[in-house]
Coordinates of C-alpha atoms in Angstrom, one line a residue:
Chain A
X26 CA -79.9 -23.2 -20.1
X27 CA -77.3 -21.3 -18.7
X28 CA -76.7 -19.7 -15.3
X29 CA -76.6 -16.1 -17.0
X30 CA -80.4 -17.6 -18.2
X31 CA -81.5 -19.1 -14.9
X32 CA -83.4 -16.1 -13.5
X33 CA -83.7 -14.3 -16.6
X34 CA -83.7 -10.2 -17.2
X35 CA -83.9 -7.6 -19.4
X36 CA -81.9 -4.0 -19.2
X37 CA -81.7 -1.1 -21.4
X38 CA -80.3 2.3 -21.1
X39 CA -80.4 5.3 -23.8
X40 CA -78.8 8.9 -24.3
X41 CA -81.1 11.7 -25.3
X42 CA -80.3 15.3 -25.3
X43 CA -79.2 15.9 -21.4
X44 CA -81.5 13.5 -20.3
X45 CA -81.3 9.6 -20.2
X46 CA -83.5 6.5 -20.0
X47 CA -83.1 3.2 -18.4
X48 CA -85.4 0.3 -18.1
X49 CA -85.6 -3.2 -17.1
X50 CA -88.0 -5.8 -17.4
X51 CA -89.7 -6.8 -13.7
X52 CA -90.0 -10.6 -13.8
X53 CA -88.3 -12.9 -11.3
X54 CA -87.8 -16.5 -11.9
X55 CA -86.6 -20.0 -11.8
X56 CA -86.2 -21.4 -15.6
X57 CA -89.1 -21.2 -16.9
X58 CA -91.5 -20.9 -13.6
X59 CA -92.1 -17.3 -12.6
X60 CA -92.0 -16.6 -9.1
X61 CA -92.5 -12.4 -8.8
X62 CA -93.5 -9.8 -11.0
X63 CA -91.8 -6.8 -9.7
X64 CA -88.5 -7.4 -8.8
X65 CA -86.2 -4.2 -9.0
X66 CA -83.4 -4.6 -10.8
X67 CA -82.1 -0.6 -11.7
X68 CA -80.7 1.3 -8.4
X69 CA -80.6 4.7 -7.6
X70 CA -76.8 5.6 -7.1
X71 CA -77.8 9.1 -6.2
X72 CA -79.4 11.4 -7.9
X73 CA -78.0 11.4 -11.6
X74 CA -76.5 7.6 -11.5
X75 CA -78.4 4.8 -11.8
X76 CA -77.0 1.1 -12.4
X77 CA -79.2 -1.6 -13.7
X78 CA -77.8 -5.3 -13.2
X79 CA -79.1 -8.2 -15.5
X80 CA -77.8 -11.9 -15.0
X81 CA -78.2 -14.4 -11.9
X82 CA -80.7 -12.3 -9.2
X83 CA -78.6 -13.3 -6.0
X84 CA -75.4 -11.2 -7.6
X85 CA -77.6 -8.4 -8.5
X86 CA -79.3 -7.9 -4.9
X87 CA -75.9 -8.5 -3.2
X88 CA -74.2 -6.0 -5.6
X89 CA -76.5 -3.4 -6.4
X90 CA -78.9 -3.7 -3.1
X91 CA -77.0 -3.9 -0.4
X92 CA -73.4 -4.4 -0.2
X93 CA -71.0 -3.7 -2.5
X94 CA -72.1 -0.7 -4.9
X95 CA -74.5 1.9 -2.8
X96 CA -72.1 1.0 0.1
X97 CA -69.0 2.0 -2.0
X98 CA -70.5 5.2 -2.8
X99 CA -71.7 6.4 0.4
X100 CA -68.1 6.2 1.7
X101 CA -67.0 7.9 -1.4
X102 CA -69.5 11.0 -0.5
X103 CA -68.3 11.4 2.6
X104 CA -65.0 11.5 1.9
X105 CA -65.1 13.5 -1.2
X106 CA -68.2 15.3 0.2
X107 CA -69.5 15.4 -3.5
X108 CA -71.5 12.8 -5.4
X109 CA -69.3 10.2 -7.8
X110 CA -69.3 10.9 -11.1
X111 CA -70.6 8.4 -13.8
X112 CA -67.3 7.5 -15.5
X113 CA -65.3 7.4 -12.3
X114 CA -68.2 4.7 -11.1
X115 CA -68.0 2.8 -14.3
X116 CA -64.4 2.2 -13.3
X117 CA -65.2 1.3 -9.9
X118 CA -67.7 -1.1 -10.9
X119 CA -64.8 -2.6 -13.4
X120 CA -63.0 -2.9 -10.7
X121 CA -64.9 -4.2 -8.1
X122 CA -66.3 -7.1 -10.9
X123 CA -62.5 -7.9 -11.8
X124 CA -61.6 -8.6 -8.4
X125 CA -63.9 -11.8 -8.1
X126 CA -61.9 -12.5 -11.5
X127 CA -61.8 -16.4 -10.7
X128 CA -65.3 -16.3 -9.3
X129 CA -67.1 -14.0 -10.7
X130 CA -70.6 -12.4 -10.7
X131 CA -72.7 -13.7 -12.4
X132 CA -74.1 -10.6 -14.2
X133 CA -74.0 -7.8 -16.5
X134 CA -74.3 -4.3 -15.2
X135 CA -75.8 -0.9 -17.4
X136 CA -74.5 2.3 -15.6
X137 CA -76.3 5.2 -17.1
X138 CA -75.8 9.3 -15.5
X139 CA -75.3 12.8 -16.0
X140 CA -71.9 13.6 -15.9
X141 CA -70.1 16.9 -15.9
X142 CA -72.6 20.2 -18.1
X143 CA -75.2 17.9 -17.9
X144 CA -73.7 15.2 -20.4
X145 CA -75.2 11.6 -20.3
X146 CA -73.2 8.9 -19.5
X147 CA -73.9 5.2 -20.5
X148 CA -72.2 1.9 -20.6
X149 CA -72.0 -1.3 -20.1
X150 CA -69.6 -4.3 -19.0
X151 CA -69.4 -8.0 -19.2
X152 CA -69.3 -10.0 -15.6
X153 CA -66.0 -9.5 -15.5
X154 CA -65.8 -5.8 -15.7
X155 CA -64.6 -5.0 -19.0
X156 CA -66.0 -1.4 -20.1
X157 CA -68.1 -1.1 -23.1
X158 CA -69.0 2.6 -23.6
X159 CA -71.5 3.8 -26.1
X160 CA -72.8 6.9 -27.4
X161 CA -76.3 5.7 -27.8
X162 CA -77.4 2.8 -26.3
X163 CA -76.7 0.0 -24.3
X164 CA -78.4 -3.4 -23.5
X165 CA -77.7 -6.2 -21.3
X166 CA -79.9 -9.6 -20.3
X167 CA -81.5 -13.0 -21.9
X168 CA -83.1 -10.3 -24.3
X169 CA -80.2 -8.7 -25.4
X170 CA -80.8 -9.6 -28.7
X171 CA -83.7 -8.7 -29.3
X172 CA -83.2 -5.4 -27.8
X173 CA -80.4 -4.7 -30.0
X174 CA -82.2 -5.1 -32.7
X175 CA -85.3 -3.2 -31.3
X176 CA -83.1 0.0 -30.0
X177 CA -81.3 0.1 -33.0
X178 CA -84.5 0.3 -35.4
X179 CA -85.9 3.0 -32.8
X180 CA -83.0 4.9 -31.7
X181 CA -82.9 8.7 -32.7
X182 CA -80.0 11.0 -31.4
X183 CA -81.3 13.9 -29.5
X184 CA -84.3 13.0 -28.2
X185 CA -86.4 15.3 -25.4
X186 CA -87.2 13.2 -22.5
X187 CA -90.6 12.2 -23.8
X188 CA -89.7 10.8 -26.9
X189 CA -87.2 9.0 -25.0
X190 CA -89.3 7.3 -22.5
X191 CA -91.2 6.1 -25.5
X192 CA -88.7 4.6 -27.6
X193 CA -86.5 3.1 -24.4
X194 CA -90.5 1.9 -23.6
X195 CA -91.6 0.5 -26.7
X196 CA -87.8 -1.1 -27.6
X197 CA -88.4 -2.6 -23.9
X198 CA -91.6 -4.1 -24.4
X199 CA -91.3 -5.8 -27.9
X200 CA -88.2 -7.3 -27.1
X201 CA -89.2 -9.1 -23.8
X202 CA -92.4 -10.1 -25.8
X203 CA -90.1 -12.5 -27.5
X204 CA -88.4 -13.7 -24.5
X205 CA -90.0 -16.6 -22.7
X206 CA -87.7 -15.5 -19.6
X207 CA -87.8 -12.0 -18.9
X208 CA -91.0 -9.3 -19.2
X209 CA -94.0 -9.5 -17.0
X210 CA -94.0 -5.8 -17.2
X211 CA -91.3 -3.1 -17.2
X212 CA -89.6 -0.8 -14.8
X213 CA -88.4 2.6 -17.0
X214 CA -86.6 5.4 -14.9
X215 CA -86.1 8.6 -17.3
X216 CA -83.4 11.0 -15.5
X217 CA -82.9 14.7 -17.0
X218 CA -81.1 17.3 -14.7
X219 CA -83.8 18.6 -13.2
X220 CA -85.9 15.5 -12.4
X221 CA -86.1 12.1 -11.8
X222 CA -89.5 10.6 -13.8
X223 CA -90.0 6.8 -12.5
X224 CA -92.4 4.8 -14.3
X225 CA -94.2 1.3 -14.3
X226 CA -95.1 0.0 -17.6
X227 CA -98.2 -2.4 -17.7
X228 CA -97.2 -5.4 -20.4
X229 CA -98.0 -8.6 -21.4
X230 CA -97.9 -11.0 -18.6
X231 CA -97.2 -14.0 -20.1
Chain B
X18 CA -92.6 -57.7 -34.1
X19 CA -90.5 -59.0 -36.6
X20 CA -87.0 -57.2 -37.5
X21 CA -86.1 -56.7 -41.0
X22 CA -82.5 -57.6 -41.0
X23 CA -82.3 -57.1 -44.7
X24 CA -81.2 -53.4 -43.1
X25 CA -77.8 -55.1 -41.9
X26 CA -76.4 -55.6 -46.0
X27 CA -76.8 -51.6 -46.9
X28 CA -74.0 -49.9 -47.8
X29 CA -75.7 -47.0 -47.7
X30 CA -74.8 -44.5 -44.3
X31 CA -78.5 -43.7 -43.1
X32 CA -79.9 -40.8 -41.2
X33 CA -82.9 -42.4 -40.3
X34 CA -85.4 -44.6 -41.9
X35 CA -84.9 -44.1 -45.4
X36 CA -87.6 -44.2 -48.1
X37 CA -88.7 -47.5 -48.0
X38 CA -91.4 -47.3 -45.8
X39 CA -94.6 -45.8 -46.9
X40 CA -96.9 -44.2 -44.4
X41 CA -100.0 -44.9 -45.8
X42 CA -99.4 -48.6 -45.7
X43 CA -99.3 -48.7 -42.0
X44 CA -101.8 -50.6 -41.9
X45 CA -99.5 -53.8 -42.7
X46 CA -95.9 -54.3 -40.6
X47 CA -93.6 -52.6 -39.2
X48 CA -91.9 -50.5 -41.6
X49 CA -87.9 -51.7 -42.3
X50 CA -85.4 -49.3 -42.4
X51 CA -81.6 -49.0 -43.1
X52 CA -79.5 -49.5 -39.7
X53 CA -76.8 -46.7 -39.4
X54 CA -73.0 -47.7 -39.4
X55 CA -72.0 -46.7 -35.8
X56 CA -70.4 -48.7 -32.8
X57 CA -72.5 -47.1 -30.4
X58 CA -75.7 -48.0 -32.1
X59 CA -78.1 -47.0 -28.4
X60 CA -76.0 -43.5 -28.0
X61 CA -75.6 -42.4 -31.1
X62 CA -78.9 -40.5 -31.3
X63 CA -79.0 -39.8 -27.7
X64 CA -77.5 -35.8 -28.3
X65 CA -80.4 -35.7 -31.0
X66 CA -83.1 -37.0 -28.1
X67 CA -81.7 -34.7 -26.2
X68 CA -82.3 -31.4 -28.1
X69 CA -85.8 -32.6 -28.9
X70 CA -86.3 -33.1 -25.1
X71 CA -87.1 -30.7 -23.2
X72 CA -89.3 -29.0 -25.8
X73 CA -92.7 -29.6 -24.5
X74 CA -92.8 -25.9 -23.9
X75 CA -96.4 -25.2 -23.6
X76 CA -99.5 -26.0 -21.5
X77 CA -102.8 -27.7 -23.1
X78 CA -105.6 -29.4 -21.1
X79 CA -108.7 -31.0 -22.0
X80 CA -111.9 -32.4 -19.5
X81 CA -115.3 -34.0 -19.7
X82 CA -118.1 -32.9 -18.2
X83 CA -121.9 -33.1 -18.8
X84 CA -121.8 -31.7 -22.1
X85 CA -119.0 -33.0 -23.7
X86 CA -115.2 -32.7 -23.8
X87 CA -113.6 -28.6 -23.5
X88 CA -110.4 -28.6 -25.0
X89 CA -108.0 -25.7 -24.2
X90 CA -104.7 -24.9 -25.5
X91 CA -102.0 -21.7 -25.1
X92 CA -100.2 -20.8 -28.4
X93 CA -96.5 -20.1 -28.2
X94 CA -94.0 -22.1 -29.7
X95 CA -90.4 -21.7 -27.8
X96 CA -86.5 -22.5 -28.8
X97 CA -85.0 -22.8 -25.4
X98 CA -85.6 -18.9 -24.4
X99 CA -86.8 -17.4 -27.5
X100 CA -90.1 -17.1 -28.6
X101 CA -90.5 -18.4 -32.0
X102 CA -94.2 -17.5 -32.0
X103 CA -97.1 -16.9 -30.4
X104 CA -99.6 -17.8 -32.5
X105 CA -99.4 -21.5 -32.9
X106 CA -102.2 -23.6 -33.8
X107 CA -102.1 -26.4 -31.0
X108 CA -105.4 -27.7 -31.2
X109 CA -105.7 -30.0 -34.5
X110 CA -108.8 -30.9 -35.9
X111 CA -108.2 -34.3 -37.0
X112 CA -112.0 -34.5 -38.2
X113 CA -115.2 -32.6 -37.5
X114 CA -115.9 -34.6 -34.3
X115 CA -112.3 -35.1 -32.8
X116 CA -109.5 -33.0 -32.1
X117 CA -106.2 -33.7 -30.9
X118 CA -103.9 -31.1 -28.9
X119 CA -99.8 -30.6 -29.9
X120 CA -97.1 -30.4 -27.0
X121 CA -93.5 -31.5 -27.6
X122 CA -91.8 -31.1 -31.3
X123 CA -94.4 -28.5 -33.5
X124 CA -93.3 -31.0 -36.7
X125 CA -93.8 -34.5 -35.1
X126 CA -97.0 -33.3 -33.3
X127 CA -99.3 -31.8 -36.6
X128 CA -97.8 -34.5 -39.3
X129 CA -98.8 -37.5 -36.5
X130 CA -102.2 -35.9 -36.4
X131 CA -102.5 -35.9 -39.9
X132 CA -101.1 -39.0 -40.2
X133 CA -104.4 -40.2 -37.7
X134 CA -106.9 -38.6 -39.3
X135 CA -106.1 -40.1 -42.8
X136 CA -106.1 -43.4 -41.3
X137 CA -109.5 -42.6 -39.6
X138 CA -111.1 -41.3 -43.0
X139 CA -109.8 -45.0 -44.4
X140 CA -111.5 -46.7 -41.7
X141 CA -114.7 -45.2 -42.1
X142 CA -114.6 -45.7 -45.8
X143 CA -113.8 -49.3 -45.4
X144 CA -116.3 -49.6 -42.1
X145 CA -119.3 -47.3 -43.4
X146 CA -119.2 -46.0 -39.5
X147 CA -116.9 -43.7 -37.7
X148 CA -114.1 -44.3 -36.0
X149 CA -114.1 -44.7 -31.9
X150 CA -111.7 -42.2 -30.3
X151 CA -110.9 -45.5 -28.3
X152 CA -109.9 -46.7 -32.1
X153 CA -108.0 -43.4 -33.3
X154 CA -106.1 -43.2 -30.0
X155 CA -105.2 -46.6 -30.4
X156 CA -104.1 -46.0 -33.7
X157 CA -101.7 -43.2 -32.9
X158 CA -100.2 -45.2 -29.4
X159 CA -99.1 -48.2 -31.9
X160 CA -97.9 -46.2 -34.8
X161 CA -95.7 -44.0 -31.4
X162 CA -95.1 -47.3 -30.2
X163 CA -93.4 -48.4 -32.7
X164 CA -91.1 -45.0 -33.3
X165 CA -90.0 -45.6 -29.5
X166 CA -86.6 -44.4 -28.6
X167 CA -86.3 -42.7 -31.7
X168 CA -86.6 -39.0 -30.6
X169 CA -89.9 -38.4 -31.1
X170 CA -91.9 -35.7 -28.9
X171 CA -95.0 -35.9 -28.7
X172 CA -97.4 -35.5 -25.8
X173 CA -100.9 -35.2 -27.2
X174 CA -104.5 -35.6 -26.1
X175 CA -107.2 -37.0 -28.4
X176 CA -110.3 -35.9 -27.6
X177 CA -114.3 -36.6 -29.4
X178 CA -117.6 -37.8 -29.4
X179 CA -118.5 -41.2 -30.3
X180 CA -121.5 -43.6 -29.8
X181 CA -120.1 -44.3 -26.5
X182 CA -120.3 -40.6 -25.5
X183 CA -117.5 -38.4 -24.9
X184 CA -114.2 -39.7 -25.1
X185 CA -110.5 -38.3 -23.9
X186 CA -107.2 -40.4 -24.1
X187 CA -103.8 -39.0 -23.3
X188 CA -101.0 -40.3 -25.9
X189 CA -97.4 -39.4 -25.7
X190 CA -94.1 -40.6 -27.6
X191 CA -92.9 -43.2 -25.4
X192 CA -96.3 -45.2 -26.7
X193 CA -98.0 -44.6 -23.0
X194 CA -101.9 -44.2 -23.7
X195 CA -104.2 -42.8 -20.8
X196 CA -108.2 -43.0 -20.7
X197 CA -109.1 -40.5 -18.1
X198 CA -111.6 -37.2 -17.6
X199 CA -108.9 -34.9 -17.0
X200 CA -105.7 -34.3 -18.7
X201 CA -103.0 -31.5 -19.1
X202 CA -99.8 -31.4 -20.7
X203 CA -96.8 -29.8 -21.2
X204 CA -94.2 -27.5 -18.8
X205 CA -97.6 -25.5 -17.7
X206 CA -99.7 -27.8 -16.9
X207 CA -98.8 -27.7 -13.0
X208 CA -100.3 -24.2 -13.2
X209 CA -103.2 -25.6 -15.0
X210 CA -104.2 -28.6 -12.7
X211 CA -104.1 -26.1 -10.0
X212 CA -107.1 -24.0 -11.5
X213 CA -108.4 -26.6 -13.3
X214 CA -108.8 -29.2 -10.5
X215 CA -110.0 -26.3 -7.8
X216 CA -112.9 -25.4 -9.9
X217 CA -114.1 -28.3 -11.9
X218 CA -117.3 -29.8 -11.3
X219 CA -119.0 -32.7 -13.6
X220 CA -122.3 -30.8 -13.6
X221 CA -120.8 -27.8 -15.7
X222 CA -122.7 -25.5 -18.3
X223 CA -120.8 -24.5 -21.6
X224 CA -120.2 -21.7 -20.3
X225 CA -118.2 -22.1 -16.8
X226 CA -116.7 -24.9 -18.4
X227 CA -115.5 -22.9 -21.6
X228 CA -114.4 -20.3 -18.5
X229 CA -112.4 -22.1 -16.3
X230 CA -110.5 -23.6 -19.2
X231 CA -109.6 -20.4 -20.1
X232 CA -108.6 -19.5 -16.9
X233 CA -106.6 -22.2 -16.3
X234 CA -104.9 -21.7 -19.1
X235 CA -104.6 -17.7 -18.4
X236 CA -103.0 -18.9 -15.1
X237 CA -100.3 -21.1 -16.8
X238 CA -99.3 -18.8 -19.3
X239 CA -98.7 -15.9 -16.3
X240 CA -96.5 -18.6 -14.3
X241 CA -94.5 -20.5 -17.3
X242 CA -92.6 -18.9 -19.4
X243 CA -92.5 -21.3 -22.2
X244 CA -96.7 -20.4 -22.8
X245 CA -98.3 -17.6 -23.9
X246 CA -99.9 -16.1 -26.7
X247 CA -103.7 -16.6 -27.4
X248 CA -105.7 -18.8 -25.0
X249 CA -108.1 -21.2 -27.2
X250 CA -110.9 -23.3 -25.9
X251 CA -113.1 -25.7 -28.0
X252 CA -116.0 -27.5 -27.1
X253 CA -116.8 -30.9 -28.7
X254 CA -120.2 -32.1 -28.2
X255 CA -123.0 -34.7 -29.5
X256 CA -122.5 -33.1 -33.3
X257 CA -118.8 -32.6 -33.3
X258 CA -116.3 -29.4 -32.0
X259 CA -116.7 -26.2 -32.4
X260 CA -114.7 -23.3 -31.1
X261 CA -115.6 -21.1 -28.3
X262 CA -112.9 -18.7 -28.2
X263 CA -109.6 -17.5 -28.8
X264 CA -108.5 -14.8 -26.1
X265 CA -104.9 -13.1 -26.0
X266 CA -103.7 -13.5 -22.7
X267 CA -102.0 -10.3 -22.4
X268 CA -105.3 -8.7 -22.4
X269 CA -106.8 -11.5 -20.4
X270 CA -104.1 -10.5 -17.0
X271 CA -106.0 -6.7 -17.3
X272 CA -109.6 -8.3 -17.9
X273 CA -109.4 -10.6 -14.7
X274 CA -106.8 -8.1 -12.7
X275 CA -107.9 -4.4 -13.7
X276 CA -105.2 -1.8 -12.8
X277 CA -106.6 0.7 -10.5
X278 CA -106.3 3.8 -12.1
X279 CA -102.8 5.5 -10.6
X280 CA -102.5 7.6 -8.2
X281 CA -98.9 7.9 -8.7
X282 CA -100.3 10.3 -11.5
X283 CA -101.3 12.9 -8.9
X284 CA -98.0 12.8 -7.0
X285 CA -95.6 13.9 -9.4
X286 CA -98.0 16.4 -10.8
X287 CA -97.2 17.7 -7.6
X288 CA -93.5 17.1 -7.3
X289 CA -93.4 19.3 -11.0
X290 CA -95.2 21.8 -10.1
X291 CA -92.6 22.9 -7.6

C-alpha cells in the first residue's frame, strides 16, 4: 500500500445555495489495524473557512492543527484585522505545500468557505499544492473514488442546508462502506452565513 | 514423489499446469504438468505469489467445547483497500456434518473445498462409512502439499463430528496441518484470540458459545479493516451443523455499545434560538 494509504481518510466538501457542507470520515489507523475512531481531520479556520486534510495523519495534525495553517492565519488577522478570505487561503495553502516541493506533505487538502455576498468557496489540491477549483464538489482520500462516484449520482445545485447535509451525509457514508481504510463513522460540518451546524454521524464500524 | 519429466520435451509455452491432469483422479499420482520456458524457473512466479499474498484479508475462528465445534466467520472480501463485498460466504459446507472456513484467495479457497467434499462423498461410497475429519483434513494437506510454492492461498479450518467426537484441524497452503481446540485465521484473528481466548471455557452452553464467537468476531471486524460485513456462527454437533446466526456487524457496534441519546440536541436548539 501506499503512504497516501497508510492511515487512510475520507474528505468531502459541497456548494449549496450560500451554504456549504464538508465531511470527513473519523477512523485513524495503521494499514489495516484501527487504532481511534474519532480523529478530527476538518479545522475550523475561522468562522466561514474550514480546511479538511486527507493523506498521512502526522502531515495533517502538523499542518492543519497546530503549526503551519491556523498559525498563518492568526498572524494574517492581526495584521489585516479582517478574517482571510477563502480564495486568498487556497493560494496560501498552494503555497505553503509547494514550498516542501522536494519533500512534500503527504496529503491532500479540501478548503471549503463563504467568500465575498455570501458565495461558497470550494476546492481542492494535490500534495503539492496545485489548485483544483470546482463549482460543485470536491473529494479527496483512499475513498476518493468512490465518493466521486457517490457525489456525482447525488449532487443537486442549489441545495438549502438540509438537503445538503443529507446528500454530503449519505455520499459520505456509502462511499467509506466500501473502503476497508477509512469510515468508522463521519464527521459533517454544514456552514451557511449565519451558523455553523456540526454534526457526528453514527456508521458502520467495521 | 516422482517427477514427470516428460514435461521437459513440450514445445508448448505453459501458464501453469495444463490440461492433463484431471482432478478427480487424485486419488492416483501426482499430476504432470508442462514446465514453462524461463531461465529463472524459482522467480518467475514470485510477482504472481506476491499479489496473491497478502490476501488473507479476513478473520474466521472455530473452537470445541462440550457440545461440539462453533464455527464463526466475518464476510467481506477485500482488493487491497477496496471492498469487493461484504457478503461473502466463508463458511463452506463441505457436507452435512463438516464445514470448512475460507481465508486467503476467494477462488482457491471454495473450488479446494469442493474439491474435498467430492473426494469425501467417494470415500464413503467406496467405504459404506463416513469420512474422519482426521481423513478429509488429511486429504486437503496432501492435495496443498503438493501445489506448494505454487501461489496458492489458502488458510482454512476443517471442522465436524465423527465417531471420535468433535474434530477441528487447521490447513493452510504451504501443506502445514494443525489438530488443536482453538483456531483463528486471517489479518483479524489477533483481535479474535483476544476475545476469544479471555472468555472461553470448555464447559460452554450453545448459547455463550454461539455468543462469544460472535463477539469475537464483532471485535475483529471493528479493529481490521480488511473484515466486516455479516458476522456468522454455526454450530456442528452429534447430528451435523446447523447455523445459529448471521448478524451484520454494523448493527452489532450499536447492539453491544448503545449511543446515549444526544444531548448535543439540546445545545444548539439553544444556540438557534438566539
Amino acid at each position: 500500500m501506499s503512504i497516501f494509504q497508510y492511515n487512510g481518510s475520507a474528505v468531502v466538501a459541497m456548494v449549496g445555495k450560500n451554504c456549504f457542507a464538508i465531511a470527513s470520515d473519523r477512523r485513524l489507523g495503521v494499514q489495516l489495524q484501527t487504532i481511534a475512531t474519532d480523529f478530527q481531520r476538518i479545522s475550523k479556520i475561522h468562522d466561514h473557512l474550514f480546511i479538511g486534510l486527507s493523506g498521512l495523519a502526522t502531515d495533517v495534525q502538523t499542518l492543519e492543527g497546530y503549526q503551519r495553517l491556523v498559525f498563518r492565519h492568526k498572524l494574517y488577522q492581526l495584521r489585516e484585522e479582517r478574517d482571510m478570505k477563502p480564495e486568498t487561503f487556497a493560494s496560501l495553502v498552494s503555497a505553503i505545500l509547494y514550498e516542501k516541493r522536494f519533500g512534500p506533505y503527504l496529503c491532500q487538502p479540501v478548503i471549503a468557505g463563504l467568500g465575498e455576498d455570501d458565495k461558497p468557496f470550494i476546492c481542492t489540491m494535490d500534495s503539492i499544492g496545485a489548485k483544483e477549483l470546482a463549482k460543485d464538489f470536491v473529494v479527496s482520500g483512499t475513498a476518493s473514488e468512490s465518493l466521486y462516484g457517490a457525489s456525482e449520482a447525488m449532487y443537486k445545485p442549489d441545495m438549502e442546508a438540509d438537503e445538503l447535509f443529507e446528500t454530503i451525509s449519505q455520499a459520505l457514508l456509502s462511499s467509506v462502506d466500501r473502503d476497508c481504510l477509512s469510515g468508522w463513522g463521519g464527521h459533517v460540518y454544514v456552514v451557511t452565513p449565519n451558523e455553523i451546524k456540526e454534526r457526528i454521524l453514527k456508521g458502520r464500524m467495521d | 514423489m516422482k517427477l514427470d519429466t516428460s514435461g521437459f520435451e513440450t514445445s508448448m509455452p505453459t501458464i501453469g499446469f495444463g490440461s492433463s491432469n484431471d482432478m478427480l483422479d487424485g486419488f492416483s499420482t501426482v499430476p504432470s504438468f508442462d514446465l514453462p520456458r524461463t531461465t529463472d524457473f524459482d522467480g518467475f512466479q514470485k510477482e504472481a505469489v506476491q499479489m496473491v499474498k497478502p490476501a488473507k484479508g479476513t478473520t474466521t475462528l472455530a473452537f470445541i467445547f462440550k457440545e461440539g465445534v462453533m464455527v464463526a466467520a466475518d464476510s467481506r472480501a477485500s482488493m487491497g483497500g477496496y471492498i469487493s463485498s461484504q457478503s461473502v460466504k466463508k463458511i463452506i459446507e463441505i457436507n452435512p456434518y463438516m464445514l470448512g472456513t475460507m481465508a486467503g484467495g476467494a477462488a482457491d479457497c471454495q473450488f479446494w473445498h469442493r474439491n474435498l467434499g467430492i473426494k469425501c462423498r467417494l470415500h464413503e461410497l467406496a467405504n459404506k462409512r463416513r469420512i474422519s475429519v482426521s481423513g478429509a483434513s488429511k486429504l486437503l494437506a496432501n492435495m496443498l502439499y503438493s501445489y506448494r510454492g505454487m501461489g496458492l492461498s489458502v488458510g482454512t479450518m476443517i471442522a465436524g463430528w465423527d465417531e471420535t467426537g468433535p474434530g477441528l484441524y487447521y490447513v493452510d497452503n504451504e501443506g502445514g496441518r494443525l489438530k488443536g481446540d482453538r483456531f483463528s485465521v486471517g489479518s483479524g484473528s489477533p483481535y479474535a484470540y483476544g476475545v476469544l481466548d479471555s472468555g472461553y471455557k470448555f464447559d460452554m452452553s450453545v448459547e455463550e458459545a454461539s455468543e462469544l464467537a460472535r463477539r469475537s468476531i464483532y471485535h475483529a471486524t471493528f479493529r481490521d479493516g480488511a473484515s466486516g460485513g455479516v458476522a456468522s456462527v454455526y454450530h456442528v454437533g452429534p447430528n451435523g451443523w446447523t447455523k445459529l446466526s448471521g448478524d451484520d456487524v454494523g448493527e452489532l457496534h450499536y447492539h453491544y455499545y448503545p449511543v446515549p441519546p444526544a444531548i448535543a440536541e439540546q445545545v444548539m436548539e439553544e444556540a438557534a434560538a438566539e
